[in-house]
Tab-separated table of C-alpha atoms in Angstrom:
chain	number	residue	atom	x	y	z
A	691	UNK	CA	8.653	-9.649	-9.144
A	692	UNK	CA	7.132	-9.207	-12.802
A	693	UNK	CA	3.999	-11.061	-13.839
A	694	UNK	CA	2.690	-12.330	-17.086
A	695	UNK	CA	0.474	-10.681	-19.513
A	696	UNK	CA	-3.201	-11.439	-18.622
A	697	UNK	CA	-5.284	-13.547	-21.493
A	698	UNK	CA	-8.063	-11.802	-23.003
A	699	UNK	CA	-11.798	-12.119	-21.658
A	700	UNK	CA	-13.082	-15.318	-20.713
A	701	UNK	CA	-16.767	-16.513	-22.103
A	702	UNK	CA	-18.205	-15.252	-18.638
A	703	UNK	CA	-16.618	-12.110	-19.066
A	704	UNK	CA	-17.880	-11.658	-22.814
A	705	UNK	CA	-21.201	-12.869	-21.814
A	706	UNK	CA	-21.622	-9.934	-19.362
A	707	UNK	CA	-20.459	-7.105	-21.713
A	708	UNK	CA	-23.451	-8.246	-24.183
A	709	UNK	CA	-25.560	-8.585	-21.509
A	710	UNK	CA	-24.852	-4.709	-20.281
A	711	UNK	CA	-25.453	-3.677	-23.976
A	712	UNK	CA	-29.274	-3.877	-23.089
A	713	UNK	CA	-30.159	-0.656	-21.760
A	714	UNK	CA	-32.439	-1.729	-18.892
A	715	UNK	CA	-30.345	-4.247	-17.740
A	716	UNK	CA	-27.071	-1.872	-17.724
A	717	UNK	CA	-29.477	0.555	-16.001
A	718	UNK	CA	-30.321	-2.120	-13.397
A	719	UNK	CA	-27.242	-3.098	-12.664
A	720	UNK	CA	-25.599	0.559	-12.044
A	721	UNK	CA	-28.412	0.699	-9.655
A	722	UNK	CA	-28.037	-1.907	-7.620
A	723	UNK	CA	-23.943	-1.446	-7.711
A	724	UNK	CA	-24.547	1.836	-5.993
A	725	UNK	CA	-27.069	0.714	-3.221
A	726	UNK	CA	-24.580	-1.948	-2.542
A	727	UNK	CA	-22.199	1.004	-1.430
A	728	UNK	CA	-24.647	3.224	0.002
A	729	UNK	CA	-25.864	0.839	2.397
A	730	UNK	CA	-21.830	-0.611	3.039
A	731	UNK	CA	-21.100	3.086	3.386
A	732	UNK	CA	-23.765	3.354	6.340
A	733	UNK	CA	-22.907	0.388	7.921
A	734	UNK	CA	-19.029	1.001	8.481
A	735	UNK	CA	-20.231	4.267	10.082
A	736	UNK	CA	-19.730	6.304	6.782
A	737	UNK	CA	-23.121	8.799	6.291
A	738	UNK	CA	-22.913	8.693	2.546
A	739	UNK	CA	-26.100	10.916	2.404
A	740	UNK	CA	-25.170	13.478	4.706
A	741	UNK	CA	-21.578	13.795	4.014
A	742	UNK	CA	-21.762	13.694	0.403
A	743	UNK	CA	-25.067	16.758	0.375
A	744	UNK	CA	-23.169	18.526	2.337
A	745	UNK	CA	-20.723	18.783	-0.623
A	746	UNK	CA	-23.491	19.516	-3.197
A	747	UNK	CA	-24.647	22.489	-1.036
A	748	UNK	CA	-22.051	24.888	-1.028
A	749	UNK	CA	-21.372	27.405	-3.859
A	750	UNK	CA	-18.084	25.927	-5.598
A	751	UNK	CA	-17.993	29.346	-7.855
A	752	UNK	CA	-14.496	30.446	-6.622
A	753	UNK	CA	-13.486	26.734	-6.950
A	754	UNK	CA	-14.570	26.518	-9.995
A	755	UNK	CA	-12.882	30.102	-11.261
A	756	UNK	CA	-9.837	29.120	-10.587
A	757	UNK	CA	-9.603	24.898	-11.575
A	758	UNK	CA	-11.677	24.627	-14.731
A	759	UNK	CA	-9.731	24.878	-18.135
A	760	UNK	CA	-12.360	26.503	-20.667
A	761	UNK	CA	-10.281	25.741	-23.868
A	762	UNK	CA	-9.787	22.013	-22.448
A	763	UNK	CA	-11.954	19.745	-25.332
A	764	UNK	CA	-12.602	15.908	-23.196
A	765	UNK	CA	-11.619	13.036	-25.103
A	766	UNK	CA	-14.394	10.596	-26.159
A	767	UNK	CA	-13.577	8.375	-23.856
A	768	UNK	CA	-13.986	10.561	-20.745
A	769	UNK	CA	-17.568	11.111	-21.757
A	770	UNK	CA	-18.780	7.664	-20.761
A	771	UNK	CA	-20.915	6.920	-17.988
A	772	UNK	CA	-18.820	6.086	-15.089
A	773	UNK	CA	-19.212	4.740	-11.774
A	774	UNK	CA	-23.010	5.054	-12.276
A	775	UNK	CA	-22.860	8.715	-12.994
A	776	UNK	CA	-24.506	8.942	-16.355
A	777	UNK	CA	-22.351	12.390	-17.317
A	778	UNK	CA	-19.694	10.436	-15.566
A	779	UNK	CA	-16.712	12.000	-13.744
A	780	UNK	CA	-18.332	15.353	-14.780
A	781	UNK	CA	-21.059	16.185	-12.511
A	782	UNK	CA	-21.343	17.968	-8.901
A	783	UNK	CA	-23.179	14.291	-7.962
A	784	UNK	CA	-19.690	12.181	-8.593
A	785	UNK	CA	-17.604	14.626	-7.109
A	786	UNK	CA	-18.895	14.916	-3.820
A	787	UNK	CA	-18.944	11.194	-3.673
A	788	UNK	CA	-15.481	9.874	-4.592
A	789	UNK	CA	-14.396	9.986	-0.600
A	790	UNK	CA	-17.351	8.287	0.871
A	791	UNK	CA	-17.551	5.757	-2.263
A	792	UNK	CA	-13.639	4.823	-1.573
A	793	UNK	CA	-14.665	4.264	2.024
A	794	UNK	CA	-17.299	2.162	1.040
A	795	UNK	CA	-15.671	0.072	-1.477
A	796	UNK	CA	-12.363	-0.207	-0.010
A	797	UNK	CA	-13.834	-1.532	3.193
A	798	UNK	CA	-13.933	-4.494	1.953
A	799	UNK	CA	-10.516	-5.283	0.967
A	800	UNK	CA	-9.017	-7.742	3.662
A	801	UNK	CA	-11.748	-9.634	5.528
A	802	UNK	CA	-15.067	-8.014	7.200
A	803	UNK	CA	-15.935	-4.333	6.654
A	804	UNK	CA	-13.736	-1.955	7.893
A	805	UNK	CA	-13.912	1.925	7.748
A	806	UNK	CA	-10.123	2.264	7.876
A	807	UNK	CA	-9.492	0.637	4.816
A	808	UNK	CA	-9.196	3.250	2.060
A	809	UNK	CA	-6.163	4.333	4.959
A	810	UNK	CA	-5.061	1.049	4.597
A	811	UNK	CA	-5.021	0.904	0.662
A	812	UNK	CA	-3.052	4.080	0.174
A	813	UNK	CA	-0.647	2.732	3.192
A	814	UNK	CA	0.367	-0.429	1.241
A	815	UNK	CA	1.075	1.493	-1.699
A	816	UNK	CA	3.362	3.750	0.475
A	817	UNK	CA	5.126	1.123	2.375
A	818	UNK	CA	6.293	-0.592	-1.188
A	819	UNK	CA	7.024	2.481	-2.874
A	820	UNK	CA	9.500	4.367	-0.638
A	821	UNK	CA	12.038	1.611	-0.692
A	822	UNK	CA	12.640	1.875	-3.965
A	823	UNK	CA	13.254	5.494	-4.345
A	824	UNK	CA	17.174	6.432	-4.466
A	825	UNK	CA	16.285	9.532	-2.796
A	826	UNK	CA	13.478	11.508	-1.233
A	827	UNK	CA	11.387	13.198	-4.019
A	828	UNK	CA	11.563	17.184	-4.252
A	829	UNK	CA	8.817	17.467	-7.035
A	830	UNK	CA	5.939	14.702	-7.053
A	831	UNK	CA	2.775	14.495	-9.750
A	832	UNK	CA	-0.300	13.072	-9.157
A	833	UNK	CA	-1.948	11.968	-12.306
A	834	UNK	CA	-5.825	11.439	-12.190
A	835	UNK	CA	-5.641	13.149	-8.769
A	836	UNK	CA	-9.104	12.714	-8.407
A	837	UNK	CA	-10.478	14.694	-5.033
A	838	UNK	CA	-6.908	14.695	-4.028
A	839	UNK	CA	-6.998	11.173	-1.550
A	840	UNK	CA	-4.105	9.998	-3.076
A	841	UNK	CA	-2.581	14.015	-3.189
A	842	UNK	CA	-3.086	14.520	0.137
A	843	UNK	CA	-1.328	10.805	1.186
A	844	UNK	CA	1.517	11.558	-0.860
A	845	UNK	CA	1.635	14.991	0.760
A	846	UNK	CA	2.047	13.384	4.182
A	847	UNK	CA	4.441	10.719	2.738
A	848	UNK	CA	7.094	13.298	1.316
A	849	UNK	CA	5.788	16.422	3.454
A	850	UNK	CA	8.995	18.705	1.775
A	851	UNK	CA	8.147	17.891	-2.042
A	852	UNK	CA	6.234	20.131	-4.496
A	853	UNK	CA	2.877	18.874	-5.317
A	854	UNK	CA	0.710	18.852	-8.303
A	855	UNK	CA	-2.526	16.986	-8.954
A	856	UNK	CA	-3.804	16.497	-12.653
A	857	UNK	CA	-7.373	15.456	-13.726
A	858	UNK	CA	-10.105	16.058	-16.265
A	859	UNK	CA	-12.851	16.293	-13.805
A	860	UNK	CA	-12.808	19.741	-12.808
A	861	UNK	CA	-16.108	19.218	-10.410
A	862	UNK	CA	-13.154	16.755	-8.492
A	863	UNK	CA	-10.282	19.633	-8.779
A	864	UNK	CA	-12.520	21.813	-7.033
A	865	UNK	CA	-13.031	19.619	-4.495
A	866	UNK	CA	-9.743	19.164	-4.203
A	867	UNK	CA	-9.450	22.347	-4.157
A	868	UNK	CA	-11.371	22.540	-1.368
A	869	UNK	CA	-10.085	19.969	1.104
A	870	UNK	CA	-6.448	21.422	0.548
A	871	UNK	CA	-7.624	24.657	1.923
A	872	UNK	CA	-9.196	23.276	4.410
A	873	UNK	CA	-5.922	21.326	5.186
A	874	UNK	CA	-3.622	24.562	4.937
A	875	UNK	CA	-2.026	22.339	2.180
A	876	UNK	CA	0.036	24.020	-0.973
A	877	UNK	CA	-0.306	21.426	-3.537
A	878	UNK	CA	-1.005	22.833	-7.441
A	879	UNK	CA	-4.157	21.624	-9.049
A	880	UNK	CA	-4.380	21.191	-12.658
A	881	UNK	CA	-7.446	21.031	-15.182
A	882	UNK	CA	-5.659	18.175	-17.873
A	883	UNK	CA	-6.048	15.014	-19.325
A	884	UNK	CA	-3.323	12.753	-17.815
A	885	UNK	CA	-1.467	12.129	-21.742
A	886	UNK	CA	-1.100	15.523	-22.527
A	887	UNK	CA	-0.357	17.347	-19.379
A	888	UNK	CA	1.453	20.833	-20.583
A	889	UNK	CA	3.447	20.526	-17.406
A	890	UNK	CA	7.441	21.536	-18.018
A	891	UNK	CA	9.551	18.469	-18.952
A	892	UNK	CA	12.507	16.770	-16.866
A	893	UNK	CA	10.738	18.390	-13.909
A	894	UNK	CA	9.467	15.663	-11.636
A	895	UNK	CA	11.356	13.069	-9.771
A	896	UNK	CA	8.233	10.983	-8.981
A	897	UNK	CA	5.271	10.235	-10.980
A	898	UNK	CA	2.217	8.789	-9.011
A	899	UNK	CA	-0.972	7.092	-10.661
A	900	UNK	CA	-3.396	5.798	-8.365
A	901	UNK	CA	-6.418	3.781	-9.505
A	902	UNK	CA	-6.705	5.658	-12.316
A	903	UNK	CA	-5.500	3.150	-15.118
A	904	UNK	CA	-8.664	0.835	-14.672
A	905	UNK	CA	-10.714	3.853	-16.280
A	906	UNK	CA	-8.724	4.074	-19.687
A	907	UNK	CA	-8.757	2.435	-23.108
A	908	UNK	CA	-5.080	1.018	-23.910
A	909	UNK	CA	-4.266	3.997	-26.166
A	910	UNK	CA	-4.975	6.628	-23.778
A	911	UNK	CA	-2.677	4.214	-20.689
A	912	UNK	CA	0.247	3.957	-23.592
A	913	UNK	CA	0.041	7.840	-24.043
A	914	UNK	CA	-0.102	8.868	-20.274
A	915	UNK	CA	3.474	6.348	-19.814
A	916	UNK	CA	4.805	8.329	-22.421
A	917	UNK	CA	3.571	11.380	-21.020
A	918	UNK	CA	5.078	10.621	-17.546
A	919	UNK	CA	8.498	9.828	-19.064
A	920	UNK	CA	8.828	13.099	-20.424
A	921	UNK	CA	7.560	14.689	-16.807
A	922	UNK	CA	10.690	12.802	-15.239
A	923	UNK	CA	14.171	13.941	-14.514
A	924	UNK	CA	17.095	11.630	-15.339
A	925	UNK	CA	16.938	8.873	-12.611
A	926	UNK	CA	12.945	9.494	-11.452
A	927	UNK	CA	10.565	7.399	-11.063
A	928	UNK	CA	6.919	5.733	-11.840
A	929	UNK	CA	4.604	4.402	-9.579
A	930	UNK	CA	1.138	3.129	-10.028
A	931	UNK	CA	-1.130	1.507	-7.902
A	932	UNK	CA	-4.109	-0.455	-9.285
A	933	UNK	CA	-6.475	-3.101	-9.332
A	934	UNK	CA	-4.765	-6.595	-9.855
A	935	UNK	CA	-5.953	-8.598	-13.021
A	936	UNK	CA	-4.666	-11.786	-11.451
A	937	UNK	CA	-5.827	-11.681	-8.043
A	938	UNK	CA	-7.920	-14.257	-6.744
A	939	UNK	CA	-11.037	-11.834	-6.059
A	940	UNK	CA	-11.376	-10.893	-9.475
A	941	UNK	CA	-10.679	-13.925	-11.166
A	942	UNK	CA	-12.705	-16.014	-8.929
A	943	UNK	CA	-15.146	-13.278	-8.974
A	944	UNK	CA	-18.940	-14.304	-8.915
A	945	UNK	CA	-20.782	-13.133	-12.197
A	946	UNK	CA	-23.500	-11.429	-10.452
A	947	UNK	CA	-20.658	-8.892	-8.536
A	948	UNK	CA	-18.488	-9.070	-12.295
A	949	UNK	CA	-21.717	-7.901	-13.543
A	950	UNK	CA	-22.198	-4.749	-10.954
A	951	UNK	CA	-18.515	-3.832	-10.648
A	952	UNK	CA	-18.120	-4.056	-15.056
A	953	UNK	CA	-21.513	-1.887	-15.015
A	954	UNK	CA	-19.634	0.831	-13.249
A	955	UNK	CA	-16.028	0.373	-15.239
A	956	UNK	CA	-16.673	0.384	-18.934
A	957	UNK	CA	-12.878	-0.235	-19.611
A	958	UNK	CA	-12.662	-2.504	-17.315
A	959	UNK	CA	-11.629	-6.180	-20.258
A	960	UNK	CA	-9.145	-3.337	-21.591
A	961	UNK	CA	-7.230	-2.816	-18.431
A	962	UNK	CA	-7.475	-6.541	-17.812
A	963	UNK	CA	-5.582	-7.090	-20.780
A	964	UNK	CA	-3.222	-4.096	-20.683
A	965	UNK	CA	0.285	-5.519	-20.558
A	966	UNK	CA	1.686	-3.218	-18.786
A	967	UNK	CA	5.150	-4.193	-18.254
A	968	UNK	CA	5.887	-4.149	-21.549
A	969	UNK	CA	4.584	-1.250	-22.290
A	970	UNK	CA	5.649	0.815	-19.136
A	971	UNK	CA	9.630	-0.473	-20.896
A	972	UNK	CA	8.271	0.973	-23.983
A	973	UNK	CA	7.614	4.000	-22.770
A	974	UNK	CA	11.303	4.605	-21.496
A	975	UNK	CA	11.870	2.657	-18.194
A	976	UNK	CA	13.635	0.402	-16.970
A	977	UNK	CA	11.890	-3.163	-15.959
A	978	UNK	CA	9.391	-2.279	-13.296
A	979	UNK	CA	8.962	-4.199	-9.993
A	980	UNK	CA	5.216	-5.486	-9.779
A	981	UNK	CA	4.233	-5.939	-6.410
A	982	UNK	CA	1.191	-7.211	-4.600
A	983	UNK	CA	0.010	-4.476	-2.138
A	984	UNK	CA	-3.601	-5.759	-1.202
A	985	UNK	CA	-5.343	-9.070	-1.846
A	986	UNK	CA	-6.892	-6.891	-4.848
A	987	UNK	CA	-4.446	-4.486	-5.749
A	988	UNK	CA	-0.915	-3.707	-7.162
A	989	UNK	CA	1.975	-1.618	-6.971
A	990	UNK	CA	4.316	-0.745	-9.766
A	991	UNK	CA	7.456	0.361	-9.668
A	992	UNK	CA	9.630	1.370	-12.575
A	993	UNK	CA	13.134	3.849	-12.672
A	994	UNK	CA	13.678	5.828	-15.746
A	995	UNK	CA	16.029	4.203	-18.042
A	996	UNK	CA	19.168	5.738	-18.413
């Protein structure tokens, strides 16, 4: 199934960027976008507070020592305020609340609230990906790994394959970091932006992105497809799983919940209007399958070309 190019912002849609160009009101909005989840988070049985202090209070020093890249220089576009983290993706704050936030927001997904899910999500993904693969994966990347959810599900997926995580958020390596100790889990963690990896070429059968391409400019998304052809043996694969510009819940969206969820995801219009079919054949593959995985979300599939 392939699926045409989305059309650019509508007048709504334009009308909401200008409006979160005033300061206050951008402020405002991040606000109340994160006591939506808070208080979602608590209600599913998720104790955002607790859980995500608990994080903030240990020492992440040895973490730290051993993720963070000190010659890495971020890209401008990783220094935005994301998520309503004003330093972003780069701050103890975000990182101990990516697992509790993907609770909270992926609760909501099918119909009601319901603290499975995230499991659900990641599931969906699974179920259309493995399918498609010619042959079980022995070397699998993870790129924009985040706090290692999507690591760790792959992990359990393919429970044989060599694992490696990549991110630029080395506050969410270490908690990745973390969690795979915790997990007796061997999976490599590495301290890169997703275009410009340093990882060996032709080494990967399977390249995994998930919900990660939502949070880039178009130049950055081109780069990392062309980055993850070079990863790729002869024969492996691509796989993303994102948000769905054409499902119903975003293009029926009401403007007050556009306004909260664009306040959190300043590339948000960009990703919308990302054609990424085309540029996923660009970038060396073959056609890719484009798949509806949740009433929100989407699963791509593409086989490098030979």
């Amino acid at each position: 199934m392939t699926v045409a190019a989305p059309p650019p912002p509508g007048l709504a849609s334009r009308l909401i960027n200008g409006l979160l160009g005033i300061p206050p009101l951008a402020k405002f909005a991040k606000h109340q976008a994160r006591q939506m989840m808070i208080k979602r988070a608590e209600r599913i049985g998720v104790s955002w507070i607790e859980r995500s202090q608990a994080l903030r209070d240990r020492n992440w020093d040895v973490e730290m020592a051993k993720i963070k890249n000190p010659d890495l220089v971020y890209p401008d576009y990783y220094l935005r305020s994301f998520h309503a983290y004003e330093r972003g993706n780069l701050s103890w704050e975000a990182a101990s609340e990516v697992e509790v936030a993907a609770y909270a927001v992926h609760a909501t997904i099918w119909s009601g609230e319901d603290p499975h899910g995230d499991a659900k999500l990641r599931q969906s993904y699974h179920d259309l990906l493995k399918p498609q693969l010619s042959e079980t994966p022995r070397a699998i990347v993870d790129l924009g790994c985040s706090v290692g959810m999507s690591t760790f599900a792959l992990q359990e997926l393919f429970p044989q394959a060599e694992l490696t995580g990549v991110d630029l958020s080395p506050y969410f390596l270490a908690v990745a970091d973390y969690r795979s100790q915790e997990r007796g889990a061997k999976i490599r963690w590495v301290h890169a932006a997703a275009e410009s990896t340093g990882l060996p070429e032709n080494h990967f059968d399977l390249v995994s992105s998930c919900l990660m391409f939502h949070e880039l400019p178009q130049e950055p998304s081109r780069q990392i497809l062309h980055e993850a052809r070079r990863l790729l043996r002869p024969g492996g694969y691509l796989a993303i799983m994102d948000m769905n510009p054409q499902a119903d819940s975003y293009v029926k969206m009401p403007p007050y919940i556009l306004t909260l969820l664009k306040s959190t995801e300043p590339y948000l219009d960009r990703y919308f209007s990302f054609d990424m079919e085309r540029e996923i054949i660009d970038a060396g593959f073959e056609r890719p399958t484009i798949q509806k995985s949740t009433p929100r979300h989407r699963t791509i599939v593409a086989k490098v070309k030979k």
